[in-house]
Short mmCIF file of C-alpha atoms and ligand atoms in Angstrom, two decimals:
data_model
loop_
_atom_site.label_atom_id
_atom_site.label_comp_id
_atom_site.label_asym_id
_atom_site.label_seq_id
_atom_site.Cartn_x
_atom_site.Cartn_y
_atom_site.Cartn_z
CA MET A 1 -74.94 24.44 15.55
CA GLY A 2 -75.33 21.28 13.46
CA LYS A 3 -73.87 23.15 10.45
CA VAL A 4 -70.91 24.24 12.46
CA VAL A 5 -70.24 20.66 13.60
CA LEU A 6 -70.56 19.46 10.03
CA GLY A 7 -68.29 22.28 8.81
CA VAL A 8 -65.61 21.41 11.38
CA THR A 9 -65.85 17.69 10.55
CA VAL A 10 -65.50 18.34 6.81
CA GLY A 11 -62.60 20.71 7.50
CA VAL A 12 -60.80 18.09 9.62
CA ALA A 13 -61.43 15.43 6.99
CA VAL A 14 -60.02 17.65 4.21
CA ALA A 15 -56.97 18.47 6.32
CA ALA A 16 -56.45 14.79 7.14
CA CYS A 17 -56.65 13.93 3.45
CA ALA A 18 -54.15 16.64 2.62
CA VAL A 19 -51.75 15.39 5.34
CA ALA A 20 -52.21 11.81 4.14
CA ALA A 21 -51.54 12.88 0.56
CA LEU A 22 -48.45 14.72 1.70
CA VAL A 23 -47.19 11.71 3.64
CA VAL A 24 -47.91 9.33 0.76
CA GLY A 25 -46.31 11.78 -1.67
CA ARG A 26 -43.22 12.01 0.51
CA ARG A 27 -43.07 8.24 0.86
CA VAL A 28 -43.31 7.76 -2.88
CA ARG A 29 -40.65 10.40 -3.45
CA SER A 30 -38.45 8.93 -0.74
CA ARG A 31 -38.93 5.44 -2.18
CA LYS A 32 -37.99 6.75 -5.62
CA LYS A 33 -34.98 8.55 -4.18
CA TRP A 34 -33.89 5.39 -2.37
CA LYS A 35 -34.22 3.44 -5.59
CA ARG A 36 -31.85 5.89 -7.22
CA VAL A 37 -29.42 5.56 -4.31
CA VAL A 38 -29.51 1.79 -4.71
CA GLY A 39 -28.90 2.36 -8.43
CA VAL A 40 -25.73 4.36 -7.74
CA LEU A 41 -24.55 1.66 -5.33
CA LYS A 42 -25.26 -1.04 -7.89
CA GLU A 43 -23.34 0.86 -10.53
CA LEU A 44 -20.39 1.12 -8.11
CA GLU A 45 -20.56 -2.60 -7.38
CA GLU A 46 -20.66 -3.49 -11.05
CA SER A 47 -17.76 -1.29 -12.00
CA CYS A 48 -15.70 -2.68 -9.08
CA GLU A 49 -16.50 -6.27 -10.03
CA THR A 50 -13.57 -8.66 -9.54
CA THR A 51 -14.73 -12.08 -10.63
CA VAL A 52 -12.11 -14.83 -10.55
CA GLY A 53 -12.05 -14.68 -14.34
CA ARG A 54 -11.19 -11.02 -14.28
CA LEU A 55 -8.59 -11.50 -11.55
CA ARG A 56 -6.91 -14.20 -13.63
CA GLN A 57 -6.69 -11.69 -16.49
CA VAL A 58 -5.00 -9.28 -14.10
CA VAL A 59 -2.61 -12.07 -13.04
CA ASP A 60 -1.65 -12.72 -16.66
CA ALA A 61 -1.27 -9.02 -17.42
CA MET A 62 1.00 -8.60 -14.38
CA ALA A 63 3.23 -11.51 -15.45
CA VAL A 64 3.39 -10.22 -19.05
CA GLU A 65 4.22 -6.67 -17.92
CA MET A 66 6.96 -8.00 -15.62
CA HIS A 67 8.47 -9.73 -18.60
CA ALA A 68 8.26 -6.58 -20.71
CA GLY A 69 9.81 -4.45 -17.96
CA LEU A 70 12.73 -6.89 -17.68
CA ALA A 71 13.18 -7.05 -21.45
CA SER A 72 13.93 -3.38 -22.04
CA GLU A 73 14.23 -0.06 -20.25
CA GLY A 74 10.83 1.62 -20.53
CA GLY A 75 9.31 -1.59 -21.95
CA SER A 76 6.47 -1.48 -19.46
CA LYS A 77 4.80 0.74 -16.89
CA LEU A 78 6.48 -1.65 -14.45
CA LYS A 79 9.98 -0.31 -14.03
CA MET A 80 11.41 -3.63 -12.75
CA LEU A 81 14.36 -1.88 -11.13
CA LEU A 82 17.65 -3.61 -10.39
CA THR A 83 18.50 -3.42 -6.69
CA PHE A 84 22.06 -4.84 -6.76
CA VAL A 85 21.00 -6.95 -3.79
CA ASP A 86 22.27 -10.35 -4.90
CA ASN A 87 22.20 -12.17 -1.60
CA LEU A 88 19.84 -12.12 1.30
CA PRO A 89 20.82 -12.22 4.99
CA SER A 90 21.94 -15.66 6.09
CA GLY A 91 21.77 -15.32 9.86
CA SER A 92 25.53 -15.25 10.39
CA GLU A 93 25.66 -11.42 10.57
CA LYS A 94 27.12 -9.95 13.74
CA GLY A 95 27.28 -6.54 15.38
CA ILE A 96 25.14 -3.44 15.96
CA PHE A 97 23.54 -1.96 12.88
CA TYR A 98 21.30 1.00 12.28
CA ALA A 99 18.58 1.68 9.75
CA LEU A 100 16.44 4.57 8.62
CA ASP A 101 13.08 3.97 6.99
CA LEU A 102 11.64 6.84 5.00
CA GLY A 103 8.73 6.61 2.66
CA GLY A 104 5.41 6.53 4.44
CA THR A 105 3.52 8.49 7.00
CA ASN A 106 5.99 7.62 9.70
CA PHE A 107 9.70 7.85 9.55
CA ARG A 108 11.48 5.18 11.56
CA VAL A 109 14.92 4.94 13.13
CA LEU A 110 16.13 1.51 14.22
CA ARG A 111 19.01 -0.23 15.88
CA VAL A 112 19.43 -3.97 15.86
CA GLU A 113 21.99 -6.17 17.53
CA LEU A 114 22.91 -9.33 15.65
CA GLY A 115 24.51 -12.24 17.41
CA GLY A 116 25.73 -14.28 14.46
CA GLN A 117 22.94 -16.82 14.68
CA ARG A 118 19.48 -16.68 13.21
CA SER A 119 17.28 -15.63 16.11
CA GLU A 120 14.27 -13.52 17.00
CA LEU A 121 15.30 -9.95 16.38
CA ASP A 122 14.42 -7.34 18.89
CA PRO A 123 15.22 -3.99 17.32
CA ASP A 124 14.88 -0.66 19.10
CA VAL A 125 12.53 1.37 16.95
CA GLU A 126 11.50 4.99 17.10
CA HIS A 127 8.60 6.25 14.99
CA GLN A 128 8.28 9.88 14.02
CA PRO A 129 5.86 11.67 11.76
CA ILE A 130 7.49 13.74 9.02
CA PRO A 131 6.38 17.38 9.30
CA GLU A 132 4.24 18.05 6.25
CA GLN A 133 6.17 21.10 5.09
CA LEU A 134 9.31 18.97 4.83
CA MET A 135 7.62 16.66 2.32
CA THR A 136 7.41 19.40 -0.26
CA GLY A 137 10.24 21.73 0.74
CA ARG A 138 14.00 21.52 0.14
CA SER A 139 15.87 18.23 0.20
CA GLU A 140 18.56 19.57 2.52
CA ASP A 141 15.96 20.39 5.18
CA LEU A 142 14.46 16.92 4.95
CA PHE A 143 17.83 15.17 5.24
CA ASP A 144 18.94 17.45 8.09
CA PHE A 145 15.75 16.55 9.94
CA ILE A 146 16.47 12.86 9.39
CA ALA A 147 20.09 13.18 10.49
CA SER A 148 19.05 15.06 13.65
CA SER A 149 16.54 12.34 14.54
CA LEU A 150 19.21 9.70 14.06
CA HIS A 151 21.70 11.72 16.12
CA ARG A 152 19.22 11.91 19.00
CA PHE A 153 18.38 8.22 18.71
CA VAL A 154 22.04 7.18 18.81
CA GLU A 155 22.66 9.38 21.85
CA ASN A 156 19.61 8.10 23.70
CA GLY A 157 20.74 4.55 23.04
CA ASN A 158 24.03 5.30 24.82
CA ASP A 159 26.08 4.77 21.71
CA SER A 160 28.64 7.45 21.20
CA VAL A 161 27.70 9.59 18.20
CA GLN A 162 31.30 10.41 17.44
CA SER A 163 32.54 6.90 18.15
CA SER A 164 35.83 6.05 16.48
CA ILE A 165 34.24 2.89 15.09
CA MET A 166 32.22 3.71 12.06
CA LYS A 167 28.65 2.38 12.20
CA GLU A 168 26.97 0.87 9.17
CA LEU A 169 23.55 2.15 8.24
CA GLY A 170 20.83 0.70 6.04
CA PHE A 171 18.68 3.33 4.38
CA THR A 172 15.20 2.31 3.32
CA PHE A 173 13.88 4.81 0.86
CA SER A 174 10.51 3.78 -0.54
CA PHE A 175 10.39 5.69 -3.79
CA PRO A 176 11.47 4.64 -7.27
CA VAL A 177 15.25 4.82 -7.44
CA LYS A 178 17.56 3.91 -10.28
CA GLN A 179 20.29 2.10 -8.38
CA THR A 180 23.88 2.41 -9.51
CA SER A 181 25.17 0.07 -6.80
CA VAL A 182 23.80 -1.48 -3.64
CA SER A 183 24.60 1.74 -1.77
CA SER A 184 23.80 4.43 -4.32
CA GLY A 185 21.00 5.45 -6.60
CA VAL A 186 19.19 8.33 -8.20
CA LEU A 187 15.60 9.33 -7.40
CA ILE A 188 13.37 8.81 -10.44
CA LYS A 189 10.23 10.44 -9.06
CA TRP A 190 8.37 11.04 -5.84
CA THR A 191 5.12 9.23 -5.02
CA LYS A 192 2.56 9.42 -2.18
CA ALA A 193 2.64 12.80 -0.41
CA PHE A 194 6.26 13.69 -1.16
CA ALA A 195 7.22 16.24 -3.81
CA ILE A 196 10.66 17.81 -3.26
CA LYS A 197 11.58 19.10 -6.69
CA ASP A 198 15.31 19.64 -6.17
CA MET A 199 15.77 15.96 -5.28
CA VAL A 200 14.50 14.32 -8.48
CA GLY A 201 17.45 12.99 -10.50
CA LYS A 202 19.81 13.34 -7.52
CA GLU A 203 21.81 10.72 -5.68
CA VAL A 204 19.82 9.74 -2.59
CA ALA A 205 22.37 8.00 -0.36
CA GLY A 206 24.86 10.79 -1.06
CA ALA A 207 22.37 13.42 0.13
CA LEU A 208 21.85 11.46 3.36
CA GLN A 209 25.59 10.86 3.82
CA GLN A 210 26.26 14.61 3.53
CA ALA A 211 23.63 15.35 6.18
CA LEU A 212 25.16 12.70 8.50
CA ASP A 213 28.58 14.26 7.99
CA ARG A 214 27.19 17.74 8.70
CA LYS A 215 25.87 16.36 12.01
CA GLY A 216 29.20 14.74 12.84
CA LEU A 217 27.79 11.21 12.90
CA ASN A 218 30.41 8.57 12.22
CA MET A 219 28.19 6.43 10.00
CA ARG A 220 28.30 5.07 6.50
CA VAL A 221 25.26 4.44 4.31
CA ALA A 222 26.07 0.79 3.53
CA VAL A 223 22.90 -0.01 1.58
CA LEU A 224 20.19 2.01 -0.07
CA VAL A 225 17.11 -0.14 -0.45
CA ASN A 226 13.46 0.04 -1.17
CA ASP A 227 11.09 -0.91 1.68
CA THR A 228 10.02 -3.99 -0.24
CA VAL A 229 13.64 -5.15 -0.39
CA GLY A 230 14.03 -4.68 3.37
CA THR A 231 10.86 -6.67 3.88
CA LEU A 232 12.14 -9.44 1.60
CA ALA A 233 15.45 -9.50 3.51
CA LEU A 234 13.72 -9.92 6.88
CA GLY A 235 11.18 -12.36 5.44
CA HIS A 236 14.03 -14.46 4.05
CA TYR A 237 15.98 -14.25 7.31
CA HIS A 238 13.05 -15.93 9.07
CA ASP A 239 11.82 -18.20 6.28
CA ALA A 240 14.23 -19.29 3.57
CA ASP A 241 11.34 -20.13 1.18
CA THR A 242 10.52 -16.42 0.85
CA VAL A 243 10.65 -15.36 -2.79
CA ALA A 244 8.77 -12.07 -2.82
CA ALA A 245 7.73 -9.20 -0.59
CA VAL A 246 4.72 -6.95 -0.83
CA ILE A 247 4.01 -3.68 0.95
CA ILE A 248 0.43 -2.61 1.46
CA GLY A 249 0.43 0.53 3.55
CA THR A 250 0.20 4.18 2.54
CA GLY A 251 1.38 3.05 -0.88
CA THR A 252 1.85 -0.38 -2.41
CA ASN A 253 4.80 -2.07 -4.07
CA ALA A 254 6.47 -5.45 -4.45
CA CYS A 255 9.86 -7.00 -5.09
CA TYR A 256 10.98 -10.55 -5.74
CA TRP A 257 13.97 -12.75 -6.38
CA GLU A 258 14.73 -13.09 -10.10
CA ARG A 259 17.31 -15.12 -12.04
CA THR A 260 19.87 -12.77 -13.59
CA ASP A 261 19.49 -14.43 -16.99
CA ALA A 262 15.84 -13.37 -16.99
CA ILE A 263 16.88 -9.71 -16.60
CA ILE A 264 17.29 -9.32 -20.32
CA LYS A 265 17.67 -5.53 -20.32
CA CYS A 266 20.91 -5.91 -18.42
CA GLN A 267 22.88 -8.24 -20.63
CA GLY A 268 25.91 -9.83 -19.04
CA LEU A 269 24.78 -9.26 -15.47
CA LEU A 270 26.65 -11.79 -13.36
CA THR A 271 26.18 -12.40 -9.67
CA THR A 272 27.66 -15.15 -7.54
CA SER A 273 24.21 -16.26 -6.49
CA GLY A 274 22.85 -16.18 -10.04
CA GLY A 275 20.00 -13.99 -8.95
CA MET A 276 19.09 -10.49 -7.88
CA VAL A 277 16.20 -8.83 -6.13
CA VAL A 278 14.08 -6.82 -8.57
CA ASN A 279 12.00 -3.90 -7.30
CA MET A 280 8.89 -3.96 -9.46
CA GLU A 281 7.40 -0.57 -8.54
CA TRP A 282 4.07 -2.32 -9.07
CA GLY A 283 2.08 0.69 -7.88
CA ASN A 284 2.41 1.94 -11.43
CA PHE A 285 1.06 -1.27 -12.97
CA TRP A 286 -1.76 -0.74 -15.43
CA SER A 287 -3.98 -3.03 -17.44
CA SER A 288 -7.26 -2.57 -19.25
CA HIS A 289 -8.51 -5.51 -17.17
CA LEU A 290 -8.44 -3.45 -13.99
CA PRO A 291 -11.98 -2.55 -12.92
CA ARG A 292 -12.02 1.25 -13.02
CA THR A 293 -14.81 3.56 -11.87
CA SER A 294 -15.59 7.22 -12.50
CA TYR A 295 -14.41 7.88 -8.93
CA ASP A 296 -10.96 6.46 -9.77
CA ILE A 297 -10.80 8.61 -12.87
CA ASP A 298 -11.63 11.77 -10.89
CA LEU A 299 -9.25 10.88 -8.08
CA ASP A 300 -6.47 10.36 -10.59
CA ALA A 301 -7.20 13.56 -12.49
CA GLU A 302 -7.16 15.63 -9.30
CA SER A 303 -4.02 13.97 -7.91
CA PRO A 304 -0.57 15.57 -8.15
CA ASN A 305 0.54 12.62 -10.34
CA PRO A 306 -2.20 11.96 -12.92
CA ASN A 307 -1.80 8.83 -15.08
CA ASP A 308 0.73 7.53 -12.62
CA GLN A 309 0.49 4.84 -9.93
CA GLY A 310 -2.84 3.55 -11.23
CA PHE A 311 -2.68 0.22 -9.37
CA GLU A 312 -1.64 1.98 -6.16
CA LYS A 313 -4.56 4.38 -6.41
CA MET A 314 -6.99 1.45 -6.39
CA ILE A 315 -5.29 -0.48 -3.61
CA SER A 316 -3.38 1.47 -1.01
CA GLY A 317 -4.20 3.18 2.25
CA MET A 318 -3.54 6.65 0.95
CA TYR A 319 -6.50 6.40 -1.43
CA LEU A 320 -9.22 4.00 -0.24
CA GLY A 321 -10.84 6.48 2.14
CA ASP A 322 -10.87 9.10 -0.57
CA ILE A 323 -12.65 6.82 -3.04
CA VAL A 324 -15.34 6.28 -0.40
CA ARG A 325 -15.57 10.04 0.23
CA ARG A 326 -16.18 10.58 -3.50
CA VAL A 327 -19.02 8.05 -3.58
CA ILE A 328 -20.68 9.60 -0.52
CA LEU A 329 -20.25 13.08 -2.03
CA ARG A 330 -21.97 12.02 -5.24
CA MET A 331 -24.87 10.41 -3.37
CA SER A 332 -25.16 13.45 -1.14
CA GLU A 333 -25.14 15.94 -4.02
CA GLU A 334 -27.38 14.08 -6.41
CA LEU A 335 -29.74 12.25 -4.11
CA ASP A 336 -29.84 14.18 -0.87
CA VAL A 337 -29.63 11.06 1.33
CA PHE A 338 -27.17 12.61 3.74
CA GLY A 339 -29.16 15.79 4.45
CA PRO A 340 -27.69 19.13 3.38
CA VAL A 341 -24.38 18.52 1.53
CA SER A 342 -21.58 18.84 4.09
CA SER A 343 -18.73 21.09 3.03
CA ARG A 344 -16.31 18.53 4.55
CA LEU A 345 -17.23 16.17 1.72
CA TYR A 346 -15.44 18.49 -0.70
CA VAL A 347 -12.17 18.32 1.20
CA PRO A 348 -9.77 15.88 -0.50
CA PHE A 349 -8.66 13.09 1.83
CA ALA A 350 -11.02 14.31 4.57
CA LEU A 351 -11.96 10.67 5.13
CA ARG A 352 -8.80 8.72 5.90
CA THR A 353 -8.58 4.98 5.40
CA PRO A 354 -8.36 4.06 9.13
CA ALA A 355 -11.68 5.90 9.71
CA MET A 356 -13.18 4.17 6.70
CA ALA A 357 -11.97 0.81 8.06
CA ALA A 358 -13.52 1.58 11.43
CA MET A 359 -16.89 2.21 9.75
CA HIS A 360 -16.55 -0.94 7.66
CA GLU A 361 -15.79 -3.05 10.71
CA ASP A 362 -18.45 -1.51 12.98
CA ASP A 363 -20.34 -4.53 14.27
CA SER A 364 -22.68 -2.71 16.67
CA PRO A 365 -26.37 -3.33 15.83
CA GLU A 366 -27.07 0.40 15.48
CA LEU A 367 -23.81 1.15 13.65
CA THR A 368 -22.93 3.74 16.27
CA GLU A 369 -19.30 3.99 15.10
CA VAL A 370 -20.47 4.80 11.57
CA ALA A 371 -22.74 7.54 12.94
CA LYS A 372 -19.91 8.92 15.06
CA ILE A 373 -17.38 9.01 12.22
CA LEU A 374 -19.87 10.54 9.80
CA GLN A 375 -20.50 13.22 12.42
CA ASP A 376 -16.93 13.80 13.64
CA VAL A 377 -15.05 13.44 10.37
CA LEU A 378 -17.50 14.49 7.69
CA ASP A 379 -19.83 16.68 9.71
CA ILE A 380 -22.90 14.70 8.62
CA SER A 381 -25.45 14.20 11.39
CA ASP A 382 -28.72 12.35 11.99
CA VAL A 383 -28.11 9.68 9.40
CA PRO A 384 -30.79 6.95 9.51
CA LEU A 385 -29.70 3.35 10.06
CA LYS A 386 -30.49 2.39 6.49
CA VAL A 387 -28.09 5.06 5.19
CA ARG A 388 -25.41 4.02 7.69
CA LYS A 389 -25.74 0.49 6.29
CA LEU A 390 -25.26 1.96 2.84
CA VAL A 391 -22.00 3.59 3.96
CA VAL A 392 -20.73 0.25 5.29
CA LYS A 393 -21.57 -1.34 1.94
CA ILE A 394 -19.63 1.34 0.03
CA CYS A 395 -16.57 0.72 2.24
CA ASP A 396 -16.95 -3.00 1.62
CA VAL A 397 -17.06 -2.68 -2.16
CA VAL A 398 -13.99 -0.42 -2.28
CA THR A 399 -11.90 -2.53 0.11
CA ARG A 400 -12.88 -5.85 -1.42
CA ARG A 401 -11.78 -4.69 -4.85
CA ALA A 402 -8.47 -3.39 -3.45
CA ALA A 403 -7.66 -6.58 -1.56
CA ARG A 404 -8.58 -8.84 -4.47
CA LEU A 405 -6.45 -6.84 -6.89
CA ALA A 406 -3.50 -7.05 -4.50
CA ALA A 407 -4.00 -10.84 -4.40
CA ALA A 408 -4.01 -10.96 -8.21
CA GLY A 409 -0.75 -8.99 -8.21
CA ILE A 410 0.84 -11.53 -5.86
CA VAL A 411 -0.25 -14.44 -8.03
CA GLY A 412 1.14 -12.52 -11.04
CA ILE A 413 4.59 -12.63 -9.43
CA LEU A 414 4.22 -16.32 -8.61
CA LYS A 415 3.23 -16.96 -12.20
CA LYS A 416 6.28 -15.07 -13.52
CA ILE A 417 8.63 -17.26 -11.47
CA GLY A 418 6.72 -20.47 -12.07
CA ARG A 419 5.34 -20.81 -8.56
CA ASP A 420 1.63 -20.55 -9.28
CA GLY A 421 1.29 -24.16 -10.33
CA SER A 422 0.50 -23.27 -13.94
CA GLY A 423 3.93 -23.75 -15.46
CA GLY A 424 4.76 -20.04 -15.85
CA ILE A 425 3.74 -17.52 -18.48
CA THR A 426 4.14 -19.87 -21.38
CA GLY A 427 1.99 -22.43 -19.61
CA GLY A 428 2.00 -25.82 -21.21
CA ARG A 429 1.98 -28.23 -18.36
CA SER A 430 -1.26 -29.01 -16.64
CA ARG A 431 -1.73 -28.13 -13.00
CA SER A 432 -1.62 -31.74 -11.86
CA ASP A 433 1.85 -32.35 -13.41
CA ILE A 434 3.48 -29.65 -11.40
CA LYS A 435 5.12 -30.35 -8.12
CA MET A 436 4.52 -27.21 -6.12
CA ARG A 437 7.32 -26.07 -3.85
CA ARG A 438 6.52 -24.35 -0.62
CA THR A 439 6.52 -20.64 -1.41
CA ALA A 440 6.48 -17.79 1.06
CA VAL A 441 5.60 -14.17 0.47
CA ALA A 442 6.51 -11.55 3.09
CA VAL A 443 3.89 -8.87 3.58
CA GLU A 444 4.12 -5.62 5.44
CA GLY A 445 2.02 -2.51 5.82
CA SER A 446 -0.78 -1.40 8.11
CA LEU A 447 -3.52 -1.71 5.53
CA TYR A 448 -2.86 -5.45 5.57
CA THR A 449 -1.95 -5.87 9.24
CA GLN A 450 -4.53 -3.52 10.80
CA TYR A 451 -7.51 -3.97 8.52
CA THR A 452 -8.97 -7.43 9.10
CA MET A 453 -11.53 -7.28 6.28
CA PHE A 454 -8.84 -6.28 3.80
CA ARG A 455 -6.64 -9.17 4.90
CA GLU A 456 -9.47 -11.68 4.75
CA TYR A 457 -10.55 -10.58 1.28
CA LEU A 458 -6.95 -10.85 0.07
CA HIS A 459 -6.55 -14.39 1.42
CA GLU A 460 -9.92 -15.44 0.03
CA ALA A 461 -8.98 -14.19 -3.43
CA LEU A 462 -5.57 -15.94 -3.33
CA HIS A 463 -7.37 -19.21 -2.68
CA GLU A 464 -9.95 -18.55 -5.40
CA ILE A 465 -7.34 -17.70 -8.03
CA LEU A 466 -4.84 -20.44 -7.20
CA GLY A 467 -7.30 -23.16 -6.23
CA GLU A 468 -7.02 -24.95 -2.89
CA ASP A 469 -4.42 -27.51 -4.04
CA ILE A 470 -1.90 -24.88 -5.02
CA ALA A 471 -2.86 -22.30 -2.39
CA ARG A 472 -1.92 -24.62 0.45
CA HIS A 473 1.73 -24.38 -0.67
CA VAL A 474 1.70 -20.60 -0.58
CA VAL A 475 2.18 -18.89 2.78
CA ILE A 476 1.95 -15.25 3.61
CA ASN A 477 4.26 -14.16 6.42
CA VAL A 478 3.84 -10.81 8.11
CA THR A 479 7.12 -9.10 8.85
CA GLU A 480 7.08 -6.50 11.53
CA ASP A 481 9.06 -3.37 10.76
CA GLY A 482 10.73 -5.48 8.09
CA SER A 483 11.32 -2.58 5.80
CA GLY A 484 13.61 -1.07 8.43
CA THR A 485 14.97 -4.16 10.18
CA GLY A 486 15.63 -5.79 6.81
CA ALA A 487 17.69 -2.76 5.79
CA ALA A 488 19.77 -3.13 8.98
CA LEU A 489 20.26 -6.83 8.10
CA LEU A 490 21.32 -5.90 4.58
CA ALA A 491 23.67 -3.25 5.98
CA ALA A 492 25.20 -6.08 8.00
CA SER A 493 25.48 -8.51 5.10
CA HIS A 494 26.92 -5.75 2.88
CA SER A 495 29.04 -4.09 5.58
CA SER A 496 32.49 -2.85 4.58
CA SER A 497 34.15 -5.39 6.88
CA GLY A 498 32.68 -8.45 5.28
CA SER A 499 31.50 -7.50 1.83
CA VAL A 500 32.95 -8.62 -1.45
CA ASP A 501 31.67 -7.09 -4.62
CA ASN A 502 29.86 -10.01 -6.15
CA ILE A 503 28.30 -8.19 -9.04
CA GLN A 504 29.85 -7.92 -12.44
CA LEU A 505 28.64 -6.47 -15.67
CA VAL A 506 30.54 -8.20 -18.46
P1 ADP B 601 3.74 3.40 5.70
O1 ADP B 601 3.12 2.75 4.53
O2 ADP B 601 3.39 4.83 5.79
O3 ADP B 601 5.18 3.06 5.88
P2 ADP B 601 2.11 1.72 7.32
O4 ADP B 601 2.52 0.46 6.73
O5 ADP B 601 1.90 1.76 8.79
O6 ADP B 601 3.08 2.88 7.03
O7 ADP B 601 0.77 2.14 6.59
C1 ADP B 601 0.09 3.29 6.96
C2 ADP B 601 -1.18 3.37 6.20
O8 ADP B 601 -2.00 2.24 6.49
C3 ADP B 601 -1.99 4.58 6.57
O9 ADP B 601 -1.71 5.62 5.67
C4 ADP B 601 -3.41 4.11 6.43
O10 ADP B 601 -3.87 4.40 5.15
C5 ADP B 601 -3.35 2.62 6.57
N1 ADP B 601 -3.84 2.23 7.90
C6 ADP B 601 -3.27 2.42 9.10
N2 ADP B 601 -4.03 1.92 10.09
C7 ADP B 601 -5.12 1.40 9.51
C8 ADP B 601 -6.29 0.74 10.00
N3 ADP B 601 -6.50 0.52 11.29
N4 ADP B 601 -7.18 0.35 9.10
C9 ADP B 601 -7.00 0.56 7.79
N5 ADP B 601 -5.93 1.18 7.27
C10 ADP B 601 -5.00 1.59 8.12
MG1 MG B 602 6.29 1.37 5.33
#
């Protein structure tokens, strides 16, 4: 009996030891694994590092590249495209004008009534998603779709579609275009999710005009502009100190007001105003100072446009979620912190930026939104709190870098036009000698307007780079639907009734 008791006791003790060893072993392994996870996170943080010193290098590189792009055709990855927009809306425009805005996830149709005095604008706007198959199909189908939407919009607004009075239309087309006049231009290449082969090298406004004519709409494409130019027009309409406009949405780009004599590649360009809006196509900016990670390299290599739009791929809404997905995938594959590797993690763009932003901004103590999105979007369940915190940190690192780089780009423009308080590219004068003029930058795009953390990081970096004394002279104005409304304003200021051709090439 005693032996049996002893035997059972020894047996229990051995089993307890084995269990304890197993638990300790697991803990050690899990601690080691966690250390490796932290290592991957640290590596990400280091390669995304944007110290003020590094941002200032990006500022300088941007200003230098702008110069190079203005000096000669193909002189820089920045195309610095002429827009032929040589004056911005003054407020005296009158009448009903229409605009189409094509270039992002949503396509917009607008109508705005102008009373001849600068006032709050209240455009009618209709948003419509572009069916995916039209983004990669035939150009005629895309333009017919657009013309039909406009036709419906005009009818619903009780305007007669076949009215005997021709309506003027502003067309915002947010892809790189080589303009030949303010109302015509040739598509250089597609970006973002668009890839309609038969359109590259073709006249864009002409293709739209033909579709409008096919539909029997009595409308004339009065201006063909980039979304940044529309944004600048609206920004300037409301605040005459506006010198540049930046879009941070699905993609990213900027334009600004430049003196014609600085546009060296176009010798003899004369405008009445002495200036012209230049569309930078800054999404394609590149510099060795940009903090690049292995995730960026993979994203680029697997994209339909490798080696293109490098700045955009680090900054804009189309890509941020996918960078985060790649980091989570690596951690999941190599370190098994997310349980069995979810097949959703292999799907490109499975994690969209709005979902990533929602995780980043989840302020619930248990990070319930993070858990929900991991489950619903990426099919990853039962993630412990510590791993959910890790996901938030990854989102933070990726967004902070993006926002700070966008800020550096903005300061690059200010530097190029001598509004950063440093005396321009050539420098020389000390900061204290410079009398800073109030300078406004118009910003549009949901990444900036809808993503609070992004916006705050951008503002913080602007202040860090410029210093408080200079930064207080720089204001960022959000323009709502500026890319479209601005095009309607430009259609008005360039309408056939009132326009004089102010541009000469001598
Ligand atoms: P577009 O650039 O397509 O003209 P927007 O300026 O509205 O249109 O930008 C849309 C992009 O902004 C989306 O593709 C998405 O990446 C990003 N976005 C939209 N909403 C949010 C959000 N709440 N948080 C973060 N990013 C967002
Ligand atoms: Mg847009």
